[in-house]
Amino acid sequence: MDACADRRALLFAQRSIGRYATRQKQYIPDSVMSERTQVAIIGAGPAGLLLGQLLHRQGIEAVILEARGRDYVEARIRAGVLEQGTMEVLREAGVGERMDREGLRHGGIYLCFDGTLHHIPMSELTHGRAVMIYGQTEVVKDLIAARLADGGPLRFECADVAIDGLDADEPTVRYTHKGVEHELRCDIVAGCDGFHGVSRTVIPDDVLQVWGRDYPYAWLGILADVAPSTDELIYAHSDRGFALHSMRSPTLSRLYVQVDPDEDITDWPDDRIWSELHERLASPGWELTEGPVLEKSITPMRSFVAAPMRYRSLVLAGDAAHIVPPTGAKGLNLAVADVTLLAHALADHLRAGSDAALQDYSDGCLRRVWRAQHFSWWMTTMLHRDPGDDEYGRQLQRSQLAYVTSSAAAATSLAENYVGLPLDQTAMAAGGTVSRG
Ligand code: FAD
Ligand code: DHB
């Protein structure tokens, strides 16, 4: 279509919507494009995309609005460890095929301290549960491909996204797309727009409670074009600070070193990063192989929880409601757990007219969120060097590391949290009894 025809089609659509809206006795200026859906999803990160996919499979309509472009969203390097439950949800959602083909299933991790590697056999300790090493970039690409193949509305580069009418029967999301103002009327707004998004900010201050902590360190992460030097991830505690050897594939390594939170990345040339990694990961008989650095970035470390995760017809999911420091690899997995519960609750609400699951959504999520908050805080404070800590604190860390690597009970506790507690154990049931499995 040429530019003039394109413009004529747009004007026709705008006029049509103006007339339709008048019949509905609503004032909508002709220059605003108006549409209706069941669920307006803000944010095309893992939470928003997976929610769209789960709803689509239940026959529920959704429109996903994303502030960034597709290339940016698909290239954003973040998490890499999928819990057992996350793998299962992705398979059930019909987007697990490439993960199962290309992902690396790991049944254990190493903890390295005092120059010695200790293995935690997670699968042996958790009746066969494991994690999958598969990058968040790949999960996001798979979800976008599935949505586009299904013809589900997914709009990138949406500006000025704003939520209105939460007190009325029909909430509205307003946004600008390709220079045109739009309004999206819906039953439910799902705020999946991450920590810096707009959704959480529309919950009144006297309703929203927040808890959090900033840590006196950050992670400098690199993606390196070299085969991993280890078969399973190595989390290292050292006097020079924390280091992590992870991976993305048999030919790509992902490594992290603890740095100061205000560190300038230009002060970290590649050889300085490799030198720190060699020192911090050192153990007898083990060698780290270097390779070209393809990407590097610094991530701050923060714990944060906002509650409730539902306010009237707005629900929050993923980083919009909670953040964990990355040491426990829980951020992405929590987002998946939230939207799994949310998709069930929305299906009950929109298809069966039952509100019970939606009423319990916030409390159900928060039970799991707080468990992951504790685990992430515990892993983080056990493994990092706190610049304000003294030798007493360092001895406590060593004692804890010795305990989790020598006691089956302590190692099992780490393992069951790392591979992920079953969703129904943390989210659906408020209480429970000790399982002897
Ligand atoms: P996000 O992935 O943040 O997605 C939110 C989406 O909403 C984004 O695409 C954003 O562009 C969009 N958005 C924001 N505002 C608007 C708006 N106003 N309108 C429309 N769209 C909007 N977790 C780990 O487990 N391991 C890690 O190593 C790790 N590294 C991380 C590194 C960084 C820099 C960050 C920020 C997080 C990291 N995490 C890590 C956490 C993990 O990546 C997140 O928990 C996960 O991305 C949460 O998914 P989400 O969909 O809730 O949020
Ligand atoms: C990765 C990130 C984590 O936060 C973690 O605990 C393990 C691995 C990763 O990016 O590969």
Coordinates of C-alpha atoms and ligand atoms in Angstrom, one line a residue:
M1 CA 0.0 0.0 0.0
D2 CA 1.4 3.5 -0.9
A3 CA 1.7 6.2 1.8
C4 CA -1.5 8.0 0.6
A5 CA -3.6 4.8 0.6
D6 CA -2.2 3.9 4.0
R7 CA -3.3 7.4 5.3
R8 CA -6.8 7.0 3.7
A9 CA -7.2 3.6 5.3
L10 CA -6.2 5.0 8.7
L11 CA -8.7 8.0 8.4
F12 CA -11.5 5.6 7.5
A13 CA -10.7 3.4 10.5
Q14 CA -10.7 6.4 12.7
R15 CA -14.0 7.7 11.4
S16 CA -15.6 4.3 11.8
I17 CA -14.5 4.0 15.3
G18 CA -15.8 7.5 16.0
R19 CA -19.3 6.5 14.8
Y20 CA -19.3 3.2 16.7
A21 CA -18.2 4.9 19.9
T22 CA -21.0 7.4 19.5
R23 CA -23.6 4.6 19.4
Q24 CA -22.1 3.3 22.7
K25 CA -22.7 6.8 24.1
Q26 CA -19.0 7.3 25.0
Y27 CA -17.1 10.4 24.0
I28 CA -14.1 9.4 22.0
P29 CA -12.5 12.1 19.8
D30 CA -12.2 11.0 16.1
S31 CA -8.5 11.2 16.2
V32 CA -8.1 8.4 18.8
M33 CA -8.1 4.8 17.6
S34 CA -10.3 2.8 20.0
E35 CA -10.5 -1.0 20.4
R36 CA -11.6 -3.5 23.0
T37 CA -10.0 -6.7 24.4
Q38 CA -10.4 -8.8 27.4
V39 CA -6.9 -8.4 28.9
A40 CA -4.6 -5.4 28.2
I41 CA -1.1 -6.6 28.9
I42 CA 1.5 -3.9 29.5
G43 CA 5.1 -5.2 28.8
A44 CA 6.5 -7.8 26.5
G45 CA 9.1 -9.3 28.8
P46 CA 8.8 -12.9 29.9
A47 CA 5.8 -12.2 32.1
G48 CA 3.7 -10.3 29.6
L49 CA 4.5 -12.6 26.7
L50 CA 3.9 -15.8 28.6
L51 CA 0.6 -14.5 30.0
G52 CA -0.5 -13.7 26.4
Q53 CA 0.4 -17.2 25.3
L54 CA -1.4 -18.9 28.3
L55 CA -4.5 -16.8 27.7
H56 CA -4.5 -17.5 24.0
R57 CA -4.5 -21.2 24.6
Q58 CA -7.6 -20.8 26.8
G59 CA -9.4 -18.7 24.2
I60 CA -9.0 -15.4 26.0
E61 CA -8.2 -12.3 24.0
A62 CA -5.3 -10.1 24.9
V63 CA -3.4 -7.2 23.4
I64 CA 0.3 -6.8 24.4
L65 CA 1.8 -3.3 24.5
E66 CA 5.5 -2.9 24.7
A67 CA 7.5 0.3 25.0
R68 CA 10.7 -1.0 23.2
G69 CA 11.3 -2.3 19.8
R70 CA 11.4 -6.1 19.0
D71 CA 15.1 -6.1 18.3
Y72 CA 15.9 -4.6 21.7
V73 CA 13.5 -6.9 23.6
E74 CA 15.0 -10.0 21.9
A75 CA 18.6 -9.0 22.5
R76 CA 18.3 -8.0 26.2
I77 CA 20.6 -10.5 28.0
R78 CA 19.4 -11.3 31.5
A79 CA 18.6 -14.6 33.2
G80 CA 19.8 -18.1 32.2
V81 CA 18.5 -20.7 34.6
L82 CA 15.0 -22.1 34.3
E83 CA 13.6 -24.0 37.3
Q84 CA 12.0 -27.5 36.8
G85 CA 8.5 -25.9 37.1
T86 CA 9.3 -23.2 34.6
M87 CA 10.4 -25.8 32.0
E88 CA 7.1 -27.6 32.6
V89 CA 5.0 -24.4 32.1
L90 CA 6.8 -23.5 28.9
R91 CA 6.2 -27.0 27.5
E92 CA 2.5 -26.9 28.5
A93 CA 2.3 -23.4 26.8
G94 CA 3.6 -25.0 23.6
V95 CA 6.9 -23.1 23.6
G96 CA 9.2 -25.7 25.0
E97 CA 10.4 -27.5 21.9
R98 CA 13.6 -25.4 21.2
M99 CA 14.3 -25.3 24.9
D100 CA 14.3 -29.1 25.1
R101 CA 16.4 -29.3 21.9
E102 CA 19.0 -26.6 22.7
G103 CA 18.9 -26.1 26.5
L104 CA 21.3 -27.8 28.8
R105 CA 19.7 -29.8 31.6
H106 CA 21.8 -29.5 34.8
G107 CA 21.3 -31.8 37.9
G108 CA 23.8 -30.0 40.1
I109 CA 25.9 -26.9 40.9
Y110 CA 29.3 -26.3 42.4
L111 CA 30.1 -24.1 45.3
C112 CA 33.7 -22.9 45.4
F113 CA 35.2 -21.6 48.6
D114 CA 38.6 -21.7 50.3
G115 CA 40.0 -22.7 46.9
T116 CA 38.0 -26.0 46.8
L117 CA 35.1 -27.0 44.5
H118 CA 32.2 -28.7 46.3
H119 CA 29.4 -30.4 44.3
I120 CA 25.7 -30.1 45.3
P121 CA 23.9 -33.0 43.5
M122 CA 20.6 -31.3 43.2
S123 CA 18.7 -34.0 41.3
E124 CA 19.7 -36.7 43.8
L125 CA 18.5 -34.5 46.6
T126 CA 15.2 -33.6 45.0
H127 CA 13.8 -36.8 43.5
G128 CA 15.1 -36.0 40.0
R129 CA 14.3 -32.3 39.7
A130 CA 16.7 -30.2 37.7
V131 CA 17.2 -26.8 36.1
M132 CA 17.6 -26.0 32.4
I133 CA 20.3 -23.6 31.2
Y134 CA 18.5 -21.6 28.4
G135 CA 18.8 -17.9 28.1
Q136 CA 16.0 -15.4 28.7
T137 CA 16.7 -14.0 25.3
E138 CA 15.7 -17.4 23.8
V139 CA 12.6 -17.7 25.9
V140 CA 11.5 -14.3 24.8
K141 CA 12.3 -15.1 21.1
D142 CA 10.2 -18.3 21.3
L143 CA 7.3 -16.5 22.9
I144 CA 7.3 -13.7 20.4
A145 CA 7.5 -16.2 17.5
A146 CA 4.5 -18.2 18.9
R147 CA 2.4 -15.0 19.4
L148 CA 3.1 -13.7 15.9
A149 CA 2.4 -17.2 14.4
D150 CA -1.0 -17.2 16.2
G151 CA -1.8 -13.7 15.0
G152 CA -2.0 -12.3 18.5
P153 CA -1.8 -8.5 18.8
L154 CA 1.7 -7.5 20.0
R155 CA 2.6 -3.9 19.6
F156 CA 6.2 -2.7 20.0
E157 CA 7.3 0.9 20.4
C158 CA 4.2 2.1 22.3
A159 CA 4.8 5.5 24.0
D160 CA 3.1 7.3 26.8
V161 CA 1.3 4.2 28.1
A162 CA -1.2 5.3 30.8
I163 CA -3.9 3.4 32.8
D164 CA -7.3 5.0 33.4
G165 CA -10.7 4.1 34.8
L166 CA -9.7 1.5 37.4
D167 CA -12.6 2.7 39.5
A168 CA -15.1 2.4 36.6
D169 CA -16.5 -0.8 35.0
E170 CA -14.2 -0.7 32.0
P171 CA -10.5 0.2 32.5
T172 CA -8.7 1.8 29.6
V173 CA -5.1 1.8 28.6
R174 CA -4.1 4.9 26.5
Y175 CA -0.9 4.9 24.4
T176 CA 0.6 6.4 21.3
H177 CA 1.7 4.1 18.5
K178 CA 3.4 5.3 15.3
G179 CA 2.3 8.8 16.1
V180 CA -1.4 7.9 16.6
E181 CA -3.2 8.0 19.9
H182 CA -4.9 4.8 20.9
E183 CA -7.2 3.7 23.7
L184 CA -7.6 0.0 24.6
R185 CA -10.8 -0.8 26.7
C186 CA -10.7 -4.0 28.6
D187 CA -11.9 -6.1 31.5
I188 CA -8.5 -6.5 33.2
V189 CA -5.1 -4.7 32.9
A190 CA -2.1 -6.9 33.5
G191 CA 0.9 -4.8 34.6
C192 CA 3.9 -6.9 33.3
D193 CA 6.1 -3.8 32.7
G194 CA 9.0 -4.6 35.0
F195 CA 10.4 -2.6 37.9
H196 CA 10.5 0.7 36.1
G197 CA 7.0 0.4 34.5
V198 CA 3.9 2.5 35.0
S199 CA 1.5 -0.1 36.3
R200 CA 2.6 -0.2 40.0
T201 CA 2.6 3.6 40.2
V202 CA -1.2 3.8 39.7
I203 CA -1.9 1.9 42.9
P204 CA -2.7 4.5 45.6
D205 CA 0.1 5.1 48.2
D206 CA -2.3 4.3 51.0
V207 CA -3.0 0.9 49.4
L208 CA 0.5 -0.2 48.3
Q209 CA 3.0 -1.5 50.8
V210 CA 6.7 -2.0 49.7
W211 CA 9.7 -3.7 51.3
G212 CA 13.2 -3.7 50.0
R213 CA 17.0 -3.7 50.3
D214 CA 19.8 -2.4 48.2
Y215 CA 23.1 -4.3 48.4
P216 CA 26.6 -2.7 48.5
Y217 CA 27.7 -4.5 45.4
A218 CA 26.7 -5.2 41.7
W219 CA 27.4 -7.9 39.1
L220 CA 29.6 -7.2 36.1
G221 CA 28.5 -9.9 33.5
I222 CA 30.2 -11.0 30.3
L223 CA 29.1 -13.2 27.4
A224 CA 32.2 -14.9 26.0
D225 CA 32.6 -16.7 22.7
V226 CA 34.3 -19.8 24.3
A227 CA 33.2 -23.2 25.4
P228 CA 32.4 -23.3 29.2
S229 CA 35.3 -24.5 31.3
T230 CA 32.8 -26.4 33.6
D231 CA 30.0 -29.0 33.1
E232 CA 27.8 -27.3 35.8
L233 CA 27.6 -23.7 37.2
I234 CA 30.2 -22.6 39.7
Y235 CA 29.3 -20.1 42.4
A236 CA 32.5 -18.9 44.0
H237 CA 33.1 -17.2 47.4
S238 CA 36.5 -15.6 47.6
D239 CA 38.4 -12.9 49.5
R240 CA 38.3 -10.8 46.3
G241 CA 34.5 -11.1 46.1
F242 CA 31.9 -13.3 44.4
A243 CA 32.3 -14.9 40.9
L244 CA 29.9 -17.1 38.9
H245 CA 30.7 -19.3 35.9
S246 CA 27.6 -19.9 33.9
M247 CA 26.9 -20.7 30.3
R248 CA 24.5 -20.3 27.4
S249 CA 25.4 -23.2 25.1
P250 CA 28.3 -25.7 24.5
T251 CA 30.2 -22.8 22.8
L252 CA 29.1 -19.7 24.8
S253 CA 30.1 -18.9 28.4
R254 CA 28.4 -16.4 30.7
L255 CA 30.5 -15.2 33.6
Y256 CA 30.0 -12.6 36.4
V257 CA 32.2 -10.9 39.0
Q258 CA 31.1 -8.9 42.0
V259 CA 32.0 -5.2 41.6
D260 CA 31.1 -1.9 43.4
P261 CA 27.6 -0.6 42.6
D262 CA 29.0 2.7 41.3
E263 CA 31.7 1.0 39.2
D264 CA 32.3 2.5 35.7
I265 CA 32.4 -0.3 33.1
T266 CA 35.1 1.5 31.1
D267 CA 37.4 0.8 34.1
W268 CA 37.0 -2.9 33.4
P269 CA 38.8 -3.9 30.2
D270 CA 38.5 -7.5 29.2
D271 CA 41.9 -8.6 30.6
R272 CA 41.0 -7.1 34.0
I273 CA 37.8 -9.1 34.1
W274 CA 39.5 -12.4 33.1
S275 CA 42.2 -11.8 35.6
E276 CA 39.6 -11.4 38.4
L277 CA 37.7 -14.5 37.2
H278 CA 40.9 -16.6 37.3
E279 CA 41.7 -15.4 40.8
R280 CA 38.2 -15.9 42.2
L281 CA 37.3 -19.2 40.6
A282 CA 40.7 -20.8 41.2
S283 CA 40.8 -24.4 42.4
P284 CA 43.5 -27.1 42.1
G285 CA 43.4 -29.0 38.8
W286 CA 40.8 -26.7 37.2
E287 CA 41.5 -24.2 34.4
L288 CA 39.4 -21.3 33.1
T289 CA 39.6 -20.8 29.3
E290 CA 39.3 -17.3 28.0
G291 CA 37.6 -16.1 24.8
P292 CA 36.5 -13.0 23.0
V293 CA 34.0 -10.9 25.1
L294 CA 30.8 -10.3 23.1
E295 CA 28.9 -8.2 25.6
K296 CA 29.4 -6.8 29.1
S297 CA 27.2 -4.9 31.5
I298 CA 26.8 -4.1 35.2
T299 CA 23.6 -5.1 37.1
P300 CA 22.7 -3.5 40.4
M301 CA 21.5 -5.9 43.2
R302 CA 18.2 -5.2 44.9
S303 CA 15.5 -6.9 46.8
F304 CA 12.0 -5.5 46.5
V305 CA 8.4 -6.6 47.1
A306 CA 5.2 -4.6 46.5
A307 CA 1.8 -5.7 47.8
P308 CA -1.0 -6.2 47.0
M309 CA -0.4 -7.6 43.5
R310 CA -4.0 -6.8 42.6
Y311 CA -5.8 -3.5 42.8
R312 CA -9.4 -3.5 41.4
S313 CA -9.1 -4.5 37.8
L314 CA -5.3 -4.1 37.7
V315 CA -3.0 -7.1 38.4
L316 CA 0.8 -7.0 38.6
A317 CA 3.1 -9.8 37.6
G318 CA 6.9 -10.4 37.6
D319 CA 9.4 -7.6 38.2
A320 CA 6.6 -5.0 38.2
A321 CA 5.8 -6.4 41.7
H322 CA 9.1 -7.8 43.0
I323 CA 12.8 -7.9 42.4
V324 CA 15.4 -10.4 43.7
P325 CA 19.2 -10.2 43.6
P326 CA 20.2 -12.6 40.8
T327 CA 22.3 -15.0 42.9
G328 CA 19.5 -17.5 43.3
A329 CA 18.5 -17.2 39.6
K330 CA 14.9 -16.6 40.7
G331 CA 13.7 -13.4 38.9
L332 CA 12.5 -14.9 35.7
N333 CA 11.2 -18.0 37.4
L334 CA 9.0 -15.9 39.8
A335 CA 7.6 -14.1 36.8
V336 CA 6.6 -17.4 35.2
A337 CA 5.0 -18.6 38.5
D338 CA 3.0 -15.4 38.8
V339 CA 1.6 -15.5 35.3
T340 CA 0.8 -19.3 35.6
L341 CA -1.4 -18.5 38.6
L342 CA -2.8 -15.4 36.9
A343 CA -3.8 -17.2 33.7
H344 CA -5.8 -19.7 35.7
A345 CA -7.4 -17.0 37.8
L346 CA -8.3 -14.9 34.7
A347 CA -9.8 -17.9 32.9
D348 CA -12.0 -18.6 36.0
H349 CA -13.0 -14.9 36.1
L350 CA -13.6 -14.3 32.4
R351 CA -14.9 -17.6 31.3
A352 CA -16.6 -19.1 34.3
G353 CA -17.5 -15.9 36.1
S354 CA -15.8 -17.1 39.3
D355 CA -13.7 -14.6 41.3
A356 CA -12.3 -16.9 43.9
A357 CA -8.9 -17.5 42.2
L358 CA -8.5 -13.8 41.3
Q359 CA -9.2 -12.8 44.9
D360 CA -6.4 -15.2 46.1
Y361 CA -4.0 -14.2 43.3
S362 CA -2.0 -11.7 45.3
D363 CA -1.7 -13.8 48.5
G364 CA -1.0 -16.9 46.4
C365 CA 1.9 -15.2 44.5
L366 CA 3.3 -13.5 47.6
R367 CA 3.8 -16.8 49.5
R368 CA 6.2 -18.0 46.7
V369 CA 7.7 -14.5 46.3
W370 CA 8.7 -14.3 49.9
R371 CA 10.3 -17.8 49.8
A372 CA 12.3 -16.7 46.8
Q373 CA 13.2 -13.4 48.5
H374 CA 14.6 -15.3 51.4
F375 CA 16.5 -17.8 49.3
S376 CA 18.0 -15.1 47.1
W377 CA 19.0 -12.9 50.1
W378 CA 20.5 -16.0 51.7
M379 CA 22.5 -17.1 48.7
T380 CA 23.6 -13.5 48.1
T381 CA 24.8 -12.7 51.6
M382 CA 26.5 -16.1 51.9
L383 CA 28.5 -15.7 48.8
H384 CA 29.4 -12.0 48.4
R385 CA 32.0 -9.9 50.0
D386 CA 30.3 -7.1 51.9
P387 CA 32.7 -4.1 52.1
G388 CA 31.2 -3.2 55.5
D389 CA 31.7 -6.7 56.9
D390 CA 34.4 -7.7 59.4
E391 CA 36.3 -11.0 59.9
Y392 CA 33.5 -12.3 62.1
G393 CA 31.1 -12.0 59.3
R394 CA 33.5 -13.8 56.9
Q395 CA 33.8 -16.7 59.4
L396 CA 30.0 -17.0 59.5
Q397 CA 29.9 -17.2 55.7
R398 CA 32.6 -19.9 55.7
S399 CA 30.8 -21.9 58.4
Q400 CA 27.5 -21.7 56.4
L401 CA 29.2 -22.8 53.2
A402 CA 30.9 -25.7 55.0
Y403 CA 27.5 -26.7 56.4
V404 CA 25.6 -26.7 53.1
T405 CA 28.4 -28.7 51.4
S406 CA 28.7 -31.3 54.2
S407 CA 25.1 -31.8 55.6
A408 CA 22.6 -33.7 53.5
A409 CA 19.8 -31.7 55.2
A410 CA 21.3 -28.3 54.4
A411 CA 22.3 -29.3 50.9
T412 CA 18.7 -30.6 50.3
S413 CA 17.3 -27.2 51.4
L414 CA 19.6 -25.4 49.0
A415 CA 18.8 -27.8 46.2
E416 CA 15.0 -27.8 46.6
N417 CA 14.9 -24.0 46.5
Y418 CA 17.3 -23.8 43.6
V419 CA 15.4 -26.2 41.3
G420 CA 12.2 -24.5 42.5
L421 CA 9.6 -25.7 44.9
P422 CA 6.5 -27.0 43.2
L423 CA 4.0 -24.3 42.5
D424 CA 1.2 -25.8 44.6
Q425 CA 3.5 -26.1 47.6
T426 CA 4.3 -22.4 47.7
A427 CA 1.4 -20.6 46.0
M428 CA -1.8 -22.5 46.2
A429 CA -1.7 -23.9 49.7
A430 CA -1.2 -21.5 52.7
G431 CA 0.1 -24.2 55.0
G432 CA 1.3 -27.8 54.6
T433 CA 3.0 -30.7 56.2
V434 CA 6.6 -31.9 55.9
S435 CA 6.9 -34.2 52.9
R436 CA 9.1 -37.3 53.4
G437 CA 8.8 -38.0 49.7
Ligands
FAD1 P1 10.9 -7.4 32.3 O1 11.8 -8.5 31.7 O2 11.6 -6.2 32.9 O3 9.9 -7.0 31.2 C1 9.1 -5.8 31.3 C2 8.8 -5.3 29.9 O4 8.0 -4.1 30.1 C3 10.1 -4.8 29.2 O5 10.1 -5.3 27.9 C4 9.9 -3.3 29.2 O6 10.5 -2.7 28.1 C5 8.4 -3.1 29.2 N1 7.9 -1.8 29.7 C6 8.4 -1.1 30.7 N2 7.7 0.0 30.9 C7 6.7 0.0 30.0 C8 5.7 0.8 29.7 N3 5.5 2.0 30.4 N4 4.9 0.5 28.7 C9 5.0 -0.6 28.0 N5 6.0 -1.5 28.2 C10 6.9 -1.2 29.2 N6 17.2 -12.8 36.8 C11 17.9 -14.0 36.9 O7 17.3 -15.0 37.4 N7 19.2 -14.1 36.6 C12 19.9 -13.0 36.0 O8 21.1 -13.1 35.7 C13 19.3 -11.8 35.9 N8 19.9 -10.7 35.3 C14 19.2 -9.5 35.2 C15 19.8 -8.4 34.7 C16 19.1 -7.2 34.6 C17 19.8 -5.9 34.0 C18 17.8 -7.1 35.0 C19 17.0 -5.8 35.0 C20 17.2 -8.2 35.5 C21 17.9 -9.5 35.6 N9 17.3 -10.6 36.1 C22 17.9 -11.8 36.3 C23 15.9 -10.7 36.4 C24 15.0 -11.2 35.3 O9 15.6 -10.9 34.1 C25 13.7 -10.6 35.5 O10 13.2 -11.1 36.7 C26 12.7 -10.9 34.4 O11 13.1 -10.2 33.2 C27 11.3 -10.5 34.8 O12 10.5 -10.5 33.7 P2 9.3 -9.4 33.6 O13 8.6 -9.8 32.3 O14 8.6 -9.4 34.8 O15 10.0 -8.0 33.4
DHB2 C1 22.9 -16.9 35.5 C2 22.3 -15.9 36.2 C3 22.1 -16.1 37.6 O1 21.5 -15.1 38.3 C4 22.4 -17.3 38.2 O2 22.2 -17.4 39.5 C5 23.0 -18.3 37.5 C6 23.2 -18.1 36.1 C7 23.1 -16.7 34.1 O3 22.9 -15.6 33.6 O4 23.5 -17.7 33.4

